[in-house]
Amino acid sequence: MSSNSSSNDQDPTGLLNASIRDLKTRLDRGDHSPMSLSAFFAERIERLDPALNSFISTQIPEIEQTELKGDLAGIPFAHKDIFCVQQGRTTCGSKMLADWHAPYSATVHEKLAAQGAVLLGKTNMDEFAMGSSNENSYFGAVSNPWDVNRVPGGSSGGSAAAVAARLVPFATGSDTGGSIRQPAAFCGVTGIKPTYGRVSRYGMIAYASSFDQAGVIAKTAEDCAVVLNQISGVDRRDSTSSPEPVVDFTADLEKPLSGLKIGVPKQWFSEALDNRVAEQVEAAIAELECAGGTRVEIDLPDADIALSAYYLLAPAEASSNLSRFDGVRFGYRCDNPQDITDLFERSRSEGFGPEVQRRILAGTYALSAGYYDAFYLRAQKARRLIAGHFEQALSQCDVIAGPVTPTVAFKKGEHSADPAQMYLQDLFTIPVNLAGLPGMSVPAGFVDGLPVGLQLIGRHFAEAQILNVAHQYQQRVDFHQRIPPGFGGEGFGGDEHNTGGAA
Amino acid sequence: MSRYAADAGFEVVIGLEIHAQLATRSKIFSGASTAFGAEPNVQACAVDLGLPGVLPVFNEGALKMATLFGLAINAEIAKVSSFDRKNYFYPDLPKGYQITQLARPIVSGGQVRIQVGEGDQAYQKTINVTRAHLEEDAGKSLHENFESVTGIDLNRAGTPLIEIVSEPEMASAEEAVAYARKIHAIVQYIGICDGNMQEGSFRVDANVSVREKGQTELGTRTEIKNLNSFRFLQRAIEFEIERQIDVIESGQSVVQATRLYDPQKDETRLMRTKEEAEDYRYFPDPDLLPITLSEAQIEQWRAELPELPDAKAERYQAEYGLNRYDATVLTASRATANYFEAVLSAYPKNPKLAANWVQGSLAALLNRLEIDASQSPVKPEVLATLLERIDDGTLSNKLAREVFEVLAEDTDKTVDGIIEERGLKQITDSSEIEALVDKVIADNPGQVAAYRGGKDKLFGFFVGQVMKATGGKANPKAVNEILKSRLDS
Amino acid sequence: MALTHKELEKVARLARLGVDAQALVDLAEDVNQILAHVDRLNDQRIDACQPMSHPLDQSQYLRPDEVTESNQRESLMAGAPAQDQGLFLVPKVIE
């Protein structure tokens, strides 16, 4: 029952769970005009988002039929507010850019616009993508549609919440240490972080340049593949984008999994991982075996080393990347600066939130004289160690399957007092960014009515393969079609371990 | 002032850091123009302004030019080099960091031969270049335009630079200037920098220290920043040497610091001490990937190098029999060398004479007008004709210099035209000269007696008399011969 | 590996963050938690590794030396906090 668009009591119009391809068909058939389709979702945003705060800004698009050409013609979507778009403001979730209007658009946006996709708004996020709970936004915390007292994850929490609540068919995100996969897991939607360099970073405001990667959050692997087809490819405005040829990511979706080696990292199923989350993930892996996959135990040690390396390297890069926010040429400037130093120091301390300042200070220290070798250089070596572990593991299997997060979505404020606890959220996602590999989060069941994510990791540029695995899984379960209560759905359904309308 | 230092029993150690703007069309990391003198900020694109989300993309032209420089000084070209970030806050540094090369510079090692002093005092010396690396220039802070605020113009931000770092091997201001001039000549020879010091295309920082003779380790150094003329370089170093010696002799010790040279007061003053120095937090720029260069590419670029000053000087010595000093002076700037070669191609017969004139009257004229040889009012072909008239005896050197001055004044005139209208043609007809000689002898019986009595020195007097009578137009050689035959008979 | 208040003040100055004394005390603990990560990198296997700056083994793309940007001053400076005569304005900088 993939891409189920048959109307039912959860989804009378059939639009909420309609796949992008279904929506395209309906538009081509003339069931809806692009304008009415956008209006349908814009109305949901207006009515339902106040409960979520998943949008920082919205816009009612004026669509002329003529300009709607391309593979995504008329399909509404939202951008994480980290992507520069010439219309409207681009805030990155910060007071620093609260009123900033980008004079250019990100390559990702230009590519989507060129295919006729219709931007409905910019989604909320942790300030400068620094956070795992979306509590670090100047524009307020975002609520998880499955329980508004809980966080949606971060930093792409707005995009994940908006897609989960069916406010948009898909949204963009960025993933530096798990910022697409972790919120996708918490919100029960499908998210993909492609291989580092697969999608241009031009116009995507930098957090940590050697980790940042743009990606997609949608309901299904198929939708992720459809969108990824449009945004991938080398961009001469981003030196780190890869010339690797872009394949059709939808081509392999229907491929059976027979003979596929699925690596399961022992070390990830440790006391760090909540038992009931582990059960759901195991069930999902079992489902993949039923689909023809072969389970192989693999080693992925040193997740703690990966975490430590990341929390030295990412802040170091960030401390430098965020130096341009100095109150001189754009963005926030403090009132009546006494001298140039006062202008720098107050504009930055007033314009940045606490978590951003924490990481800038840590990163500045890690790079400062006398500590470079002990901190930054050492962490870079550790990064190589972790990348080596993955190379080893992926020589024994085709894809890696495991948990995305140690727990399900936690309560707002639960970890905000303790950054260290918050950072543990990224234990299973960060290693993937260190190695620059493609990773996905796929809805794989519920614990106490809260979604659990299955993480799939592939070899460099093997997005098509993990999308294939995810799609085959989604042919057998319906977790990705569950709609949070109060957002047009009857919720997660009765039996938590039910693999839904498995064929 | 090395002499001052030597007298005081000190020796001087100088190293230079030279920033040369590369003559690329576009900036090092963006497609904005590098042209000088545009309206403020019209040549600063989003990348140059360091706006959020934009990224640097490296300019192949800058890589080629830096590589050409490395090849020109026989340096090692890195097969793999990379960019680092130098982090500090300044209003005209848009990103809060400068993209530069610390760990893996494009050029390392290399030698430059300099000639110091003049004529037979001149000596040659080889200075080693430690490294040359690529980096981006910053913008400009304009303090004059407004009363209470500073204006920031970022047109210059992102202009490609190579920073050329020498070993501390220069022992005097003269050597430092000779080295700086040589680098200046090389970058212009190979066409990677326009060398315009007024516009800041070529800027020099000098690291100066002194130590008592015999000392082995270096004294504490000071760095004098942004010297934008060779004269300022000379004066700043001389002042700094004296200052440091005075400090030491008064029993204090030199403070490691960055200093600024003030041309008005002709002195250096403290900018900041080492303690106040920034912590630049260098680290590899994650927005840029390692630059790889193939041997083939390097060789292809090497083939585009023109003949360099040292090679030219060797050739002048071999082909034209010039001495090393003359050859080096003539090749010191590409313009002078081109002029000299143009004269020779118009009149190949007497290279030595051409060399003398280019270094003599022409050099004096160019100095007076403060222009280089390419802008000389006397064109090479014209000078060639003049030389021809000297060789064929039409003009004495003295008359030729007169003609040259006229040519400098009025560029429409020709050599032969001036000779005609001023009747400057030499008298070579011997009968005419004989008559004049006889008259002089007749008019000065006393001197003739004295000369014949053994006062040989008086010979010059007779020559003078004859020349006077002809207004200097008599051929000196002929006059001498005839006088001798008459007087000694 | 813990940061003293004095060190943190120096770092804040380097980073041009005008953090007041009290805020600095609160931050110190959090920053130290981040820096504590370095202690977990004491492992011989790490010493043996080459530093890794980029996830991909790729070399720099070279842009042809062409002027591709035209004057965009008006739109690029539209968001400037203070400007006049085409210049960004800041408090007087004394050199």
CSV table of C-alpha atoms in Angstrom, one decimal, chain A residues 77-391:
chain,number,residue,atom,x,y,z
A,77,PHE,CA,7.3,22.6,-0.4
A,78,ALA,CA,9.2,24.5,2.4
A,79,HIS,CA,12.9,25.3,2.9
A,80,LYS,CA,14.7,25.1,6.2
A,81,ASP,CA,15.5,28.7,6.8
A,82,ILE,CA,19.2,28.0,6.4
A,83,PHE,CA,18.8,28.3,2.6
A,84,CYS,CA,19.1,31.7,1.1
A,85,VAL,CA,16.1,32.7,-1.0
A,86,GLN,CA,15.9,36.0,-2.7
A,87,GLN,CA,12.2,36.6,-1.9
A,88,GLY,CA,11.6,37.2,1.8
A,89,ARG,CA,14.0,36.9,4.7
A,90,THR,CA,16.5,34.3,5.5
A,91,THR,CA,17.1,34.1,9.3
A,92,CYS,CA,19.0,30.9,10.1
A,93,GLY,CA,16.9,30.9,13.3
A,94,SER,CA,19.0,33.8,14.6
A,95,LYS,CA,18.4,37.3,15.9
A,96,MET,CA,21.6,38.1,13.9
A,97,LEU,CA,19.7,37.7,10.6
A,98,ALA,CA,16.1,38.3,11.9
A,99,ASP,CA,15.6,40.9,9.2
A,100,TRP,CA,18.1,39.9,6.6
A,101,HIS,CA,17.0,39.5,2.9
A,102,ALA,CA,19.4,37.5,0.9
A,103,PRO,CA,20.5,39.2,-2.4
A,104,TYR,CA,20.8,35.7,-4.0
A,105,SER,CA,19.3,32.3,-3.8
A,106,ALA,CA,20.9,29.0,-2.8
A,107,THR,CA,21.6,26.5,-5.7
A,108,VAL,CA,19.2,24.1,-4.1
A,109,HIS,CA,16.4,26.7,-4.3
A,110,GLU,CA,17.3,27.6,-7.9
A,111,LYS,CA,17.1,24.0,-8.9
A,112,LEU,CA,13.8,23.3,-7.2
A,113,ALA,CA,12.3,26.6,-8.6
A,114,ALA,CA,13.5,25.7,-12.1
A,115,GLN,CA,11.5,22.5,-11.8
A,116,GLY,CA,8.3,24.4,-10.8
A,117,ALA,CA,8.2,23.6,-7.1
A,118,VAL,CA,6.2,26.1,-5.1
A,119,LEU,CA,7.8,27.6,-2.0
A,120,LEU,CA,5.2,28.0,0.8
A,121,GLY,CA,7.6,29.2,3.6
A,122,LYS,CA,10.8,28.8,5.6
A,123,THR,CA,10.9,26.4,8.5
A,124,ASN,CA,12.1,26.9,12.0
A,125,MET,CA,15.5,25.5,13.1
A,126,ASP,CA,18.1,25.6,15.9
A,127,GLU,CA,20.1,28.8,15.5
A,128,PHE,CA,22.7,28.3,12.8
A,129,ALA,CA,21.8,24.6,12.9
A,130,MET,CA,23.4,24.2,16.3
A,131,GLY,CA,21.1,21.9,18.3
A,132,SER,CA,19.3,18.6,18.5
A,133,SER,CA,15.9,19.8,19.9
A,134,ASN,CA,15.0,23.0,18.0
A,135,GLU,CA,14.9,24.8,21.4
A,136,ASN,CA,17.7,27.1,20.3
A,137,SER,CA,15.7,29.2,17.8
A,138,TYR,CA,15.4,32.9,18.2
A,139,PHE,CA,11.9,32.4,16.8
A,140,GLY,CA,10.9,30.0,19.6
A,141,ALA,CA,10.9,26.2,20.1
A,142,VAL,CA,9.1,23.9,17.7
A,143,SER,CA,6.7,21.3,19.0
A,144,ASN,CA,6.6,17.6,17.9
A,145,PRO,CA,3.3,16.9,16.2
A,146,TRP,CA,3.1,13.5,18.0
A,147,ASP,CA,3.2,15.2,21.4
A,148,VAL,CA,3.4,19.0,21.5
A,149,ASN,CA,5.1,18.8,24.9
A,150,ARG,CA,8.1,17.1,23.2
A,151,VAL,CA,10.8,18.4,20.9
A,152,PRO,CA,10.8,17.6,17.2
A,153,GLY,CA,14.6,17.1,17.2
A,154,GLY,CA,17.0,19.4,15.5
A,155,SER,CA,18.4,21.3,13.9
A,156,SER,CA,15.9,20.7,11.0
A,157,GLY,CA,13.1,20.3,13.5
A,158,GLY,CA,10.7,22.7,11.7
A,159,SER,CA,11.0,20.8,8.4
A,160,ALA,CA,10.5,17.5,10.1
A,161,ALA,CA,7.5,18.7,12.1
A,162,ALA,CA,5.9,20.4,9.1
A,163,VAL,CA,6.2,17.3,6.9
A,164,ALA,CA,4.9,15.0,9.8
A,165,ALA,CA,1.9,17.3,10.3
A,166,ARG,CA,1.3,17.2,6.5
A,167,LEU,CA,1.7,20.9,6.2
A,168,VAL,CA,3.9,20.4,3.1
A,169,PRO,CA,4.6,17.4,0.9
A,170,PHE,CA,8.3,17.8,1.4
A,171,ALA,CA,10.9,20.2,2.9
A,172,THR,CA,14.6,20.8,2.6
A,173,GLY,CA,17.0,20.3,5.5
A,174,SER,CA,20.7,20.3,6.3
A,175,ASP,CA,22.6,17.7,8.2
A,176,THR,CA,25.9,18.4,10.0
A,177,GLY,CA,25.8,15.9,12.8
A,178,GLY,CA,22.4,14.4,12.4
A,179,SER,CA,20.2,17.5,11.8
A,180,ILE,CA,18.0,15.8,9.1
A,181,ARG,CA,18.0,12.2,10.4
A,182,GLN,CA,17.4,12.8,14.1
A,183,PRO,CA,14.3,15.1,13.7
A,184,ALA,CA,13.0,12.8,10.9
A,185,ALA,CA,13.2,10.0,13.4
A,186,PHE,CA,11.5,12.0,16.2
A,187,CYS,CA,8.7,13.1,13.9
A,188,GLY,CA,8.1,9.8,12.0
A,189,VAL,CA,9.1,11.0,8.6
A,190,THR,CA,11.7,10.0,6.0
A,191,GLY,CA,14.9,12.0,5.7
A,192,ILE,CA,18.0,11.6,3.7
A,193,LYS,CA,21.4,13.2,4.1
A,194,PRO,CA,23.2,12.5,0.8
A,195,THR,CA,27.0,11.9,0.5
A,196,TYR,CA,29.0,15.0,1.4
A,197,GLY,CA,29.4,17.0,-1.8
A,198,ARG,CA,26.4,15.4,-3.6
A,199,VAL,CA,24.3,18.6,-3.2
A,200,SER,CA,25.7,22.1,-3.5
A,201,ARG,CA,26.2,24.1,-0.3
A,202,TYR,CA,26.1,27.4,-2.2
A,203,GLY,CA,23.6,29.7,-0.5
A,204,MET,CA,23.2,27.3,2.5
A,205,ILE,CA,24.5,29.3,5.5
A,206,ALA,CA,27.5,27.4,6.9
A,207,TYR,CA,27.8,25.8,10.3
A,208,ALA,CA,30.7,23.4,9.8
A,209,SER,CA,31.8,23.4,6.2
A,210,SER,CA,33.4,20.0,6.1
A,211,PHE,CA,30.3,18.3,7.5
A,212,ASP,CA,27.3,20.4,6.3
A,213,GLN,CA,25.2,18.6,3.7
A,214,ALA,CA,21.8,19.6,2.3
A,215,GLY,CA,19.1,17.0,2.0
A,216,VAL,CA,15.4,16.2,2.0
A,217,ILE,CA,12.7,15.4,4.5
A,218,ALA,CA,9.6,13.9,3.0
A,219,LYS,CA,7.0,11.2,3.8
A,220,THR,CA,8.6,8.4,1.8
A,221,ALA,CA,11.9,7.2,0.3
A,222,GLU,CA,10.3,7.5,-3.1
A,223,ASP,CA,9.5,11.2,-2.5
A,224,CYS,CA,13.1,11.7,-1.2
A,225,ALA,CA,14.4,10.1,-4.4
A,226,VAL,CA,12.2,12.3,-6.6
A,227,VAL,CA,13.4,15.5,-4.9
A,228,LEU,CA,17.1,14.4,-4.6
A,229,ASN,CA,17.1,13.9,-8.4
A,230,GLN,CA,16.5,17.6,-8.8
A,231,ILE,CA,18.9,19.1,-6.2
A,232,SER,CA,21.9,16.8,-6.7
A,233,GLY,CA,25.0,17.5,-8.9
A,234,VAL,CA,28.2,19.5,-9.1
A,235,ASP,CA,28.0,23.2,-8.7
A,236,ARG,CA,30.9,25.4,-9.8
A,237,ARG,CA,30.0,27.9,-7.0
A,238,ASP,CA,30.9,25.3,-4.4
A,239,SER,CA,34.4,23.9,-4.6
A,240,THR,CA,33.5,21.0,-2.3
A,241,SER,CA,30.6,19.8,-4.5
A,242,SER,CA,31.3,16.5,-6.3
A,243,PRO,CA,31.6,16.0,-10.0
A,244,GLU,CA,30.3,12.4,-9.4
A,245,PRO,CA,27.6,11.7,-12.1
A,246,VAL,CA,24.1,12.0,-10.8
A,247,VAL,CA,22.1,8.8,-11.4
A,248,ASP,CA,18.3,8.6,-11.4
A,249,PHE,CA,17.7,7.8,-7.7
A,250,THR,CA,14.2,6.4,-8.4
A,251,ALA,CA,15.5,3.8,-10.9
A,252,ASP,CA,16.4,1.2,-8.4
A,253,LEU,CA,13.5,1.7,-6.0
A,254,GLU,CA,11.6,-1.4,-7.0
A,255,LYS,CA,14.7,-3.6,-7.0
A,256,PRO,CA,14.2,-6.7,-4.7
A,257,LEU,CA,16.6,-6.9,-1.8
A,258,SER,CA,17.4,-10.5,-2.4
A,259,GLY,CA,21.1,-11.1,-1.7
A,260,LEU,CA,21.6,-7.7,-0.2
A,261,LYS,CA,24.0,-7.8,2.8
A,262,ILE,CA,22.7,-5.7,5.7
A,263,GLY,CA,25.4,-4.8,8.2
A,264,VAL,CA,24.2,-4.4,11.8
A,265,PRO,CA,26.8,-2.7,14.1
A,266,LYS,CA,26.9,-4.6,17.4
A,267,GLN,CA,28.3,-1.7,19.3
A,268,TRP,CA,25.3,0.5,18.5
A,269,PHE,CA,22.9,-1.8,20.4
A,270,SER,CA,24.5,-1.1,23.8
A,271,GLU,CA,23.2,0.4,27.1
A,272,ALA,CA,23.3,3.8,25.4
A,273,LEU,CA,20.3,2.7,23.3
A,274,ASP,CA,16.8,2.6,24.9
A,275,ASN,CA,15.6,-1.0,25.0
A,276,ARG,CA,12.2,-0.3,23.4
A,277,VAL,CA,13.8,1.7,20.6
A,278,ALA,CA,16.2,-1.2,20.1
A,279,GLU,CA,13.2,-3.6,19.8
A,280,GLN,CA,11.6,-1.5,17.0
A,281,VAL,CA,14.9,-1.2,15.1
A,282,GLU,CA,15.4,-5.0,15.4
A,283,ALA,CA,11.9,-5.5,14.1
A,284,ALA,CA,12.7,-3.3,11.2
A,285,ILE,CA,15.9,-5.2,10.4
A,286,ALA,CA,13.9,-8.5,10.6
A,287,GLU,CA,11.5,-7.0,8.1
A,288,LEU,CA,14.4,-6.3,5.7
A,289,GLU,CA,15.5,-9.9,6.1
A,290,CYS,CA,11.9,-11.0,5.2
A,291,ALA,CA,12.3,-8.8,2.1
A,292,GLY,CA,15.4,-10.9,1.1
A,293,GLY,CA,18.2,-9.1,2.8
A,294,THR,CA,20.9,-11.0,4.7
A,295,ARG,CA,21.9,-9.8,8.1
A,296,VAL,CA,25.6,-9.6,8.9
A,297,GLU,CA,27.0,-8.5,12.2
A,298,ILE,CA,29.6,-5.7,11.7
A,299,ASP,CA,31.9,-3.7,14.0
A,300,LEU,CA,31.5,0.1,14.3
A,301,PRO,CA,33.4,0.9,17.4
A,302,ASP,CA,34.4,4.2,18.9
A,303,ALA,CA,31.1,6.1,18.6
A,304,ASP,CA,32.3,8.0,21.6
A,305,ILE,CA,35.5,9.0,19.9
A,306,ALA,CA,33.5,10.1,16.9
A,307,LEU,CA,31.3,12.2,19.1
A,308,SER,CA,34.3,13.8,20.8
A,309,ALA,CA,36.1,14.5,17.5
A,310,TYR,CA,32.9,16.1,16.1
A,311,TYR,CA,32.4,18.4,19.1
A,312,LEU,CA,36.0,19.7,18.7
A,313,LEU,CA,36.0,20.0,14.8
A,314,ALA,CA,32.5,21.4,14.2
A,315,PRO,CA,32.8,24.2,16.8
A,316,ALA,CA,36.3,25.0,15.5
A,317,GLU,CA,35.0,25.4,11.9
A,318,ALA,CA,31.9,27.2,13.2
A,319,SER,CA,33.9,29.7,15.2
A,320,SER,CA,35.6,30.8,12.0
A,321,ASN,CA,32.5,30.5,9.7
A,322,LEU,CA,30.5,32.8,12.1
A,323,SER,CA,33.2,35.5,12.2
A,324,ARG,CA,31.6,37.2,9.2
A,325,PHE,CA,28.6,38.1,11.4
A,326,ASP,CA,30.3,41.2,12.8
A,327,GLY,CA,27.7,43.9,12.4
A,328,VAL,CA,29.6,45.7,9.7
A,329,ARG,CA,28.1,44.8,6.3
A,330,PHE,CA,24.8,43.1,7.0
A,331,GLY,CA,22.6,41.7,9.8
A,332,TYR,CA,22.3,42.8,13.4
A,333,ARG,CA,24.3,45.7,14.7
A,334,CYS,CA,24.2,46.9,18.4
A,335,ASP,CA,22.9,50.3,19.3
A,336,ASN,CA,25.3,53.3,19.3
A,337,PRO,CA,28.6,51.4,19.4
A,338,GLN,CA,31.4,53.3,21.2
A,339,ASP,CA,34.2,52.1,19.0
A,340,ILE,CA,34.9,49.3,16.5
A,341,THR,CA,35.6,46.7,19.2
A,342,ASP,CA,32.4,47.6,21.0
A,343,LEU,CA,30.6,47.2,17.7
A,344,PHE,CA,32.0,43.7,17.1
A,345,GLU,CA,31.6,42.5,20.7
A,346,ARG,CA,28.1,43.7,21.4
A,347,SER,CA,26.7,43.0,17.9
A,348,ARG,CA,27.9,39.4,18.3
A,349,SER,CA,26.9,38.8,21.9
A,350,GLU,CA,23.5,40.4,21.4
A,351,GLY,CA,22.9,38.8,18.0
A,352,PHE,CA,24.0,35.2,18.8
A,353,GLY,CA,22.1,32.9,21.3
A,354,PRO,CA,23.8,31.0,24.1
A,355,GLU,CA,24.4,27.7,22.3
A,356,VAL,CA,26.0,29.5,19.4
A,357,GLN,CA,28.2,31.5,21.7
A,358,ARG,CA,29.2,28.3,23.6
A,359,ARG,CA,30.3,26.6,20.4
A,360,ILE,CA,32.1,29.7,19.2
A,361,LEU,CA,34.1,30.0,22.4
A,362,ALA,CA,34.9,26.3,22.5
A,363,GLY,CA,35.9,26.3,18.8
A,364,THR,CA,38.0,29.5,19.2
A,365,TYR,CA,39.8,27.9,22.1
A,366,ALA,CA,40.4,24.6,20.3
A,367,LEU,CA,42.1,26.6,17.5
A,368,SER,CA,44.1,29.0,19.6
A,369,ALA,CA,47.8,29.0,19.8
A,370,GLY,CA,49.4,26.1,21.6
A,371,TYR,CA,46.2,24.0,21.5
A,372,TYR,CA,45.8,23.3,17.8
A,373,ASP,CA,47.8,20.1,17.8
A,374,ALA,CA,46.2,18.8,21.0
A,375,PHE,CA,42.6,19.6,19.9
A,376,TYR,CA,42.0,20.3,16.2
A,377,LEU,CA,44.7,18.2,14.7
A,378,ARG,CA,44.1,15.3,17.0
A,379,ALA,CA,40.4,15.4,16.3
A,380,GLN,CA,41.2,15.3,12.5
A,381,LYS,CA,43.2,12.2,13.1
A,382,ALA,CA,40.3,10.7,15.0
A,383,ARG,CA,38.1,11.5,12.1
A,384,ARG,CA,40.3,9.4,9.9
A,385,LEU,CA,40.0,6.5,12.3
A,386,ILE,CA,36.2,6.6,12.2
A,387,ALA,CA,36.2,6.9,8.4
A,388,GLY,CA,38.4,3.8,8.4
A,389,HIS,CA,35.9,1.9,10.5
A,390,PHE,CA,33.2,2.5,8.0
A,391,GLU,CA,35.4,1.6,5.1
